[in-house]
Amino acid sequence: MQKLVITGEKKLSGELCVHGAKNAALPLLAAAALCSERVVFKNCPGLSDVYASCRILTRLGLECKREGNVVKIDPEGIKNWEVPEELMREMRSSIVFLGAILGRMGRCRLSFPGGCELGPRPIDMHIAALRQMGAVINEEHGILDCYAPKGIRGADIVLSFPSVGATENIIMAACLAKGETVIKNAAREPEIVDLASFLNRCGARISGAGGSTVSITGVNRLHGCEYPVMPDRIVAATYLGAAAITGGEVTLLNARKSDLESVLPVFEEMGCTVFCYDGKIYLGAKKPLRAVRTIRTMPYPGFPTDAQSVFLACLSKAHGTSVMVENIFENRYRQVDELKRMGCKIKTEGKVAVIEGVKRLYGANVVATDLRGGASLVLAGIAAEGKTTVSNIKLIDRGYESIERDLALMGADIKRV
Ligand code: EPZ
């Protein structure tokens, strides 16, 4: 069982590139199944979920070759519409394949993991929308069996919540559908804009992505294209947090300011200096961190839930008391008990966490309970006095190509053993 060994209290300083976004790459890889010609993704991150997605595409009959961060997909050979359970189990967000397979094949059969570390991951909005588009979907024992006897057709869909996954599945199912689909209260995340840009470059007709109303006019076929995956905004927030929590500085060479507009002001309110110039983001934390007023996680463009645990760690070293409200997932404070073993003073009650800043954090042996929570333990470890070991790091590897490589580039004393 691998673990990370960290010796803390080093001021981080350096500059680095942020790898491609996991939450853009996964829907993009699924969307390749809609195309009839070769697709080449660049800047595709080397993550376990990406490898699992490539195995699923291969199983569907597409040719999928990964060379470093380039993934070449030849989709002509698509022949299956069933994704076997053992492949689905490897990946949390396997549901992202549903819309693409159904849209291309008119059939889809896959199992979906009912929950993950964040709690149950319901898919009621995905199912309801696809049924509106003519799909017949039977759900039993975690197996989704879907088919469209009369083909998938466009529909007017209103989402009760701007679900990222549901918005992505509907867009993918609608690209080759008969007629027009309009999604109201669509999710506005940058990863959705990335997906729509890719599909439009392949000949789809999607407008309004990034806004609350997205319209898709079905076309007969999609050709291929070459497409660069956007940089990961949560990895960017994590590395900015690493500089903040250690009182250091960092320059991210390819992070996009527009993806972090609800995150950068919180770093500034904590007393960090933030500069954005020529596509780069600089953060310096020369002054001791200050507590901030309430942070509420919200759908984009609000503060991202995926950055919540990173800020729990940073605010633990800020002078004063801060409040975090987690509005997206019902079980996203599981990391707090491990953070408290390192001296953090965090009290949680339902969606609310109260973080009382402390002068010092102490190294400890801690266990990652989920992807972003694991990253917060690493951040606490690089700031803590003494040695920290973080185990169960395969959860961290789902979202970070090599968190130890990148933090070591910034001067952290961190090794994988
Ligand atoms: C995506 O998950 C991301 N995953 C998550 O990132 C991210 O936290 C989340 O969006 C919110 O930004 C990927 O993109 C692969 P949702 P998703 O559908 O699509 C409820 C990470 O760490 N809901 O917007 O599952 C749901 O339970 C991961 O990278 C329903 O009730 O998020 C949740 O409470 C974690 N019914 C809320 O909506 C549905 O049919 C937001 O879910 C769908 C969702």
mmCIF file of C-alpha atoms in Angstrom, residues 100-325:
data_model
loop_
_atom_site.group_PDB
_atom_site.id
_atom_site.type_symbol
_atom_site.label_atom_id
_atom_site.label_comp_id
_atom_site.label_asym_id
_atom_site.label_seq_id
_atom_site.Cartn_x
_atom_site.Cartn_y
_atom_site.Cartn_z
ATOM 1 C CA ALA A 100 -22.957 9.190 -25.399
ATOM 2 C CA ILE A 101 -23.583 5.459 -25.854
ATOM 3 C CA LEU A 102 -27.357 5.946 -25.921
ATOM 4 C CA GLY A 103 -26.990 8.854 -28.355
ATOM 5 C CA ARG A 104 -24.795 6.881 -30.732
ATOM 6 C CA MET A 105 -26.163 3.333 -30.429
ATOM 7 C CA GLY A 106 -29.771 3.876 -29.356
ATOM 8 C CA ARG A 107 -29.068 1.337 -26.581
ATOM 9 C CA CYS A 108 -26.963 1.282 -23.423
ATOM 10 C CA ARG A 109 -26.507 -1.108 -20.535
ATOM 11 C CA LEU A 110 -24.257 -0.214 -17.667
ATOM 12 C CA SER A 111 -23.955 -0.597 -13.948
ATOM 13 C CA PHE A 112 -23.430 2.459 -11.839
ATOM 14 C CA PRO A 113 -21.856 2.628 -8.392
ATOM 15 C CA GLY A 114 -24.719 3.819 -6.192
ATOM 16 C CA GLY A 115 -22.466 5.965 -4.048
ATOM 17 C CA CYS A 116 -18.935 7.066 -3.369
ATOM 18 C CA GLU A 117 -16.993 8.617 -0.525
ATOM 19 C CA LEU A 118 -19.164 11.735 -0.792
ATOM 20 C CA GLY A 119 -22.378 9.865 -0.143
ATOM 21 C CA PRO A 120 -25.085 8.529 -2.488
ATOM 22 C CA ARG A 121 -24.631 9.806 -6.040
ATOM 23 C CA PRO A 122 -28.258 9.857 -7.257
ATOM 24 C CA ILE A 123 -28.898 10.002 -10.992
ATOM 25 C CA ASP A 124 -32.638 10.728 -10.947
ATOM 26 C CA MET A 125 -32.170 13.880 -13.056
ATOM 27 C CA HIS A 126 -30.129 11.993 -15.682
ATOM 28 C CA ILE A 127 -32.814 9.272 -15.955
ATOM 29 C CA ALA A 128 -35.805 11.671 -16.017
ATOM 30 C CA ALA A 129 -34.243 13.797 -18.777
ATOM 31 C CA LEU A 130 -33.284 10.835 -20.991
ATOM 32 C CA ARG A 131 -36.785 9.390 -20.590
ATOM 33 C CA GLN A 132 -38.133 12.735 -21.808
ATOM 34 C CA MET A 133 -35.919 12.237 -24.863
ATOM 35 C CA GLY A 134 -37.566 8.918 -25.653
ATOM 36 C CA ALA A 135 -35.357 6.486 -23.773
ATOM 37 C CA VAL A 136 -36.922 3.517 -21.979
ATOM 38 C CA ILE A 137 -34.776 2.947 -18.888
ATOM 39 C CA ASN A 138 -35.047 0.015 -16.469
ATOM 40 C CA GLU A 139 -33.060 0.325 -13.270
ATOM 41 C CA GLU A 140 -32.563 -2.691 -11.091
ATOM 42 C CA HIS A 141 -29.782 -4.029 -8.865
ATOM 43 C CA GLY A 142 -27.535 -1.144 -9.931
ATOM 44 C CA ILE A 143 -27.871 -2.044 -13.602
ATOM 45 C CA LEU A 144 -29.279 0.531 -16.025
ATOM 46 C CA ASP A 145 -30.801 -0.989 -19.150
ATOM 47 C CA CYS A 146 -31.705 1.722 -21.643
ATOM 48 C CA TYR A 147 -33.010 1.684 -25.177
ATOM 49 C CA ALA A 148 -34.849 4.069 -27.461
ATOM 50 C CA PRO A 149 -37.403 2.127 -29.533
ATOM 51 C CA LYS A 150 -38.155 5.182 -31.663
ATOM 52 C CA GLY A 151 -34.650 6.717 -31.422
ATOM 53 C CA ILE A 152 -33.622 9.602 -29.172
ATOM 54 C CA ARG A 153 -35.477 12.814 -29.912
ATOM 55 C CA GLY A 154 -35.042 16.406 -28.759
ATOM 56 C CA ALA A 155 -37.008 17.659 -25.715
ATOM 57 C CA ASP A 156 -37.417 20.719 -23.515
ATOM 58 C CA ILE A 157 -35.780 19.830 -20.205
ATOM 59 C CA VAL A 158 -35.790 21.812 -16.961
ATOM 60 C CA LEU A 159 -33.298 20.607 -14.333
ATOM 61 C CA SER A 160 -34.410 20.976 -10.715
ATOM 62 C CA PHE A 161 -30.738 21.468 -9.835
ATOM 63 C CA PRO A 162 -27.908 22.524 -12.204
ATOM 64 C CA SER A 163 -26.345 19.036 -12.144
ATOM 65 C CA VAL A 164 -22.989 18.856 -13.976
ATOM 66 C CA GLY A 165 -23.305 15.196 -14.934
ATOM 67 C CA ALA A 166 -26.938 15.439 -15.961
ATOM 68 C CA THR A 167 -26.207 18.490 -18.153
ATOM 69 C CA GLU A 168 -23.319 16.611 -19.807
ATOM 70 C CA ASN A 169 -25.354 13.445 -20.404
ATOM 71 C CA ILE A 170 -28.230 15.394 -21.946
ATOM 72 C CA ILE A 171 -25.899 17.364 -24.246
ATOM 73 C CA MET A 172 -24.268 14.140 -25.449
ATOM 74 C CA ALA A 173 -27.572 12.331 -25.983
ATOM 75 C CA ALA A 174 -28.965 15.360 -27.845
ATOM 76 C CA CYS A 175 -26.138 15.807 -30.394
ATOM 77 C CA LEU A 176 -27.359 13.044 -32.736
ATOM 78 C CA ALA A 177 -31.025 13.161 -31.662
ATOM 79 C CA LYS A 178 -33.896 14.049 -33.977
ATOM 80 C CA GLY A 179 -34.859 17.696 -33.400
ATOM 81 C CA GLU A 180 -34.003 20.366 -30.859
ATOM 82 C CA THR A 181 -33.208 19.981 -27.151
ATOM 83 C CA VAL A 182 -33.302 22.921 -24.755
ATOM 84 C CA ILE A 183 -31.901 22.523 -21.242
ATOM 85 C CA LYS A 184 -33.078 25.079 -18.677
ATOM 86 C CA ASN A 185 -31.205 25.539 -15.376
ATOM 87 C CA ALA A 186 -28.211 23.803 -16.961
ATOM 88 C CA ALA A 187 -24.939 23.584 -15.040
ATOM 89 C CA ARG A 188 -22.488 26.309 -16.128
ATOM 90 C CA GLU A 189 -19.142 24.712 -15.177
ATOM 91 C CA PRO A 190 -16.144 25.398 -17.501
ATOM 92 C CA GLU A 191 -15.905 21.638 -18.116
ATOM 93 C CA ILE A 192 -19.297 21.831 -19.812
ATOM 94 C CA VAL A 193 -18.057 24.632 -22.067
ATOM 95 C CA ASP A 194 -15.055 22.415 -22.904
ATOM 96 C CA LEU A 195 -17.369 19.525 -23.813
ATOM 97 C CA ALA A 196 -19.596 21.728 -25.995
ATOM 98 C CA SER A 197 -16.569 23.307 -27.735
ATOM 99 C CA PHE A 198 -15.196 19.853 -28.567
ATOM 100 C CA LEU A 199 -18.548 18.592 -29.880
ATOM 101 C CA ASN A 200 -19.109 21.747 -31.953
ATOM 102 C CA ARG A 201 -15.641 21.306 -33.460
ATOM 103 C CA CYS A 202 -16.838 17.838 -34.502
ATOM 104 C CA GLY A 203 -19.905 19.297 -36.221
ATOM 105 C CA ALA A 204 -22.457 19.399 -33.406
ATOM 106 C CA ARG A 205 -24.795 22.362 -33.056
ATOM 107 C CA ILE A 206 -24.719 23.419 -29.396
ATOM 108 C CA SER A 207 -25.305 26.981 -28.234
ATOM 109 C CA GLY A 208 -25.418 28.620 -24.818
ATOM 110 C CA ALA A 209 -22.986 26.279 -23.002
ATOM 111 C CA GLY A 210 -21.674 28.047 -19.903
ATOM 112 C CA GLY A 211 -25.051 29.701 -19.415
ATOM 113 C CA SER A 212 -28.193 28.394 -17.737
ATOM 114 C CA THR A 213 -29.981 27.652 -21.029
ATOM 115 C CA VAL A 214 -28.256 25.333 -23.503
ATOM 116 C CA SER A 215 -29.767 24.491 -26.925
ATOM 117 C CA ILE A 216 -28.711 21.526 -29.053
ATOM 118 C CA THR A 217 -29.961 20.842 -32.598
ATOM 119 C CA GLY A 218 -29.442 17.190 -33.514
ATOM 120 C CA VAL A 219 -27.275 16.390 -36.575
ATOM 121 C CA ASN A 220 -26.794 13.120 -38.509
ATOM 122 C CA ARG A 221 -23.153 12.432 -37.703
ATOM 123 C CA LEU A 222 -20.111 13.936 -36.032
ATOM 124 C CA HIS A 223 -16.660 13.930 -37.660
ATOM 125 C CA GLY A 224 -13.462 13.911 -35.611
ATOM 126 C CA CYS A 225 -11.039 16.627 -34.514
ATOM 127 C CA GLU A 226 -8.002 17.373 -32.390
ATOM 128 C CA TYR A 227 -8.832 18.964 -29.036
ATOM 129 C CA PRO A 228 -6.814 20.182 -26.007
ATOM 130 C CA VAL A 229 -8.309 19.382 -22.594
ATOM 131 C CA MET A 230 -8.647 22.480 -20.389
ATOM 132 C CA PRO A 231 -6.332 22.848 -17.354
ATOM 133 C CA ASP A 232 -7.673 21.538 -14.055
ATOM 134 C CA ARG A 233 -9.039 24.446 -12.001
ATOM 135 C CA ILE A 234 -9.252 22.387 -8.785
ATOM 136 C CA VAL A 235 -5.641 21.221 -9.091
ATOM 137 C CA ALA A 236 -4.785 24.912 -9.642
ATOM 138 C CA ALA A 237 -6.683 25.875 -6.469
ATOM 139 C CA THR A 238 -4.871 23.096 -4.589
ATOM 140 C CA TYR A 239 -1.397 24.338 -5.554
ATOM 141 C CA LEU A 240 -2.305 27.964 -4.830
ATOM 142 C CA GLY A 241 -3.450 26.664 -1.430
ATOM 143 C CA ALA A 242 -0.089 24.921 -0.954
ATOM 144 C CA ALA A 243 1.708 28.272 -1.322
ATOM 145 C CA ALA A 244 -0.843 29.996 0.945
ATOM 146 C CA ILE A 245 -0.687 27.459 3.779
ATOM 147 C CA THR A 246 3.142 27.436 3.862
ATOM 148 C CA GLY A 247 3.531 31.222 3.615
ATOM 149 C CA GLY A 248 5.301 30.790 0.285
ATOM 150 C CA GLU A 249 4.605 31.746 -3.298
ATOM 151 C CA VAL A 250 3.758 30.015 -6.573
ATOM 152 C CA THR A 251 3.267 30.904 -10.230
ATOM 153 C CA LEU A 252 0.911 28.655 -12.182
ATOM 154 C CA LEU A 253 1.940 28.881 -15.840
ATOM 155 C CA ASN A 254 -1.287 27.766 -17.548
ATOM 156 C CA ALA A 255 -4.177 28.103 -15.072
ATOM 157 C CA ARG A 256 -7.099 30.155 -16.381
ATOM 158 C CA LYS A 257 -8.128 33.125 -14.233
ATOM 159 C CA SER A 258 -11.683 32.911 -15.584
ATOM 160 C CA ASP A 259 -12.060 29.409 -14.042
ATOM 161 C CA LEU A 260 -11.081 30.667 -10.574
ATOM 162 C CA GLU A 261 -13.040 33.875 -10.244
ATOM 163 C CA SER A 262 -14.831 32.693 -7.105
ATOM 164 C CA VAL A 263 -11.643 31.247 -5.550
ATOM 165 C CA LEU A 264 -8.970 33.941 -6.049
ATOM 166 C CA PRO A 265 -10.844 36.629 -4.036
ATOM 167 C CA VAL A 266 -10.987 34.248 -1.035
ATOM 168 C CA PHE A 267 -7.188 33.868 -1.137
ATOM 169 C CA GLU A 268 -6.927 37.675 -1.264
ATOM 170 C CA GLU A 269 -9.319 38.016 1.678
ATOM 171 C CA MET A 270 -7.002 35.632 3.566
ATOM 172 C CA GLY A 271 -4.251 38.194 2.990
ATOM 173 C CA CYS A 272 -2.531 36.566 -0.012
ATOM 174 C CA THR A 273 -1.247 38.641 -2.920
ATOM 175 C CA VAL A 274 -2.666 37.409 -6.237
ATOM 176 C CA PHE A 275 -1.532 38.593 -9.699
ATOM 177 C CA CYS A 276 -2.891 37.348 -13.000
ATOM 178 C CA TYR A 277 -0.800 38.177 -16.082
ATOM 179 C CA ASP A 278 -0.143 36.646 -19.551
ATOM 180 C CA GLY A 279 -2.194 33.552 -18.757
ATOM 181 C CA LYS A 280 -0.283 32.978 -15.503
ATOM 182 C CA ILE A 281 -1.478 33.209 -11.888
ATOM 183 C CA TYR A 282 0.916 34.292 -9.109
ATOM 184 C CA LEU A 283 0.058 33.872 -5.403
ATOM 185 C CA GLY A 284 2.277 35.084 -2.548
ATOM 186 C CA ALA A 285 1.523 34.636 1.154
ATOM 187 C CA LYS A 286 4.098 36.834 2.817
ATOM 188 C CA LYS A 287 1.717 37.879 5.588
ATOM 189 C CA PRO A 288 0.129 35.463 8.114
ATOM 190 C CA LEU A 289 -3.213 34.198 6.818
ATOM 191 C CA ARG A 290 -6.398 35.818 8.096
ATOM 192 C CA ALA A 291 -9.775 34.122 8.671
ATOM 193 C CA VAL A 292 -12.507 34.903 6.144
ATOM 194 C CA ARG A 293 -16.227 35.405 6.570
ATOM 195 C CA THR A 294 -18.538 32.612 5.492
ATOM 196 C CA ILE A 295 -17.650 30.614 2.369
ATOM 197 C CA ARG A 296 -20.613 28.866 0.731
ATOM 198 C CA THR A 297 -20.031 26.161 -1.920
ATOM 199 C CA MET A 298 -22.377 26.726 -4.861
ATOM 200 C CA PRO A 299 -22.846 25.582 -8.443
ATOM 201 C CA TYR A 300 -20.523 27.402 -10.860
ATOM 202 C CA PRO A 301 -19.786 30.308 -10.956
ATOM 203 C CA GLY A 302 -20.070 30.085 -7.165
ATOM 204 C CA PHE A 303 -17.310 28.739 -4.909
ATOM 205 C CA PRO A 304 -16.560 25.147 -6.061
ATOM 206 C CA THR A 305 -17.345 22.287 -3.662
ATOM 207 C CA ASP A 306 -14.193 20.513 -4.918
ATOM 208 C CA ALA A 307 -12.040 23.273 -3.418
ATOM 209 C CA GLN A 308 -13.809 23.148 -0.040
ATOM 210 C CA SER A 309 -11.436 20.750 1.723
ATOM 211 C CA VAL A 310 -8.360 22.595 0.410
ATOM 212 C CA PHE A 311 -9.668 25.731 2.110
ATOM 213 C CA LEU A 312 -10.476 23.839 5.324
ATOM 214 C CA ALA A 313 -6.743 23.152 5.571
ATOM 215 C CA CYS A 314 -5.662 26.700 4.659
ATOM 216 C CA LEU A 315 -8.145 28.349 7.028
ATOM 217 C CA SER A 316 -6.908 26.104 9.840
ATOM 218 C CA LYS A 317 -3.713 28.142 9.758
ATOM 219 C CA ALA A 318 -5.459 31.505 9.411
ATOM 220 C CA HIS A 319 -5.689 33.877 12.347
ATOM 221 C CA GLY A 320 -9.313 33.939 13.539
ATOM 222 C CA THR A 321 -12.426 31.856 12.964
ATOM 223 C CA SER A 322 -13.931 31.104 9.546
ATOM 224 C CA VAL A 323 -17.168 29.386 8.518
ATOM 225 C CA MET A 324 -17.669 27.012 5.567
ATOM 226 C CA VAL A 325 -21.107 25.945 4.291
#
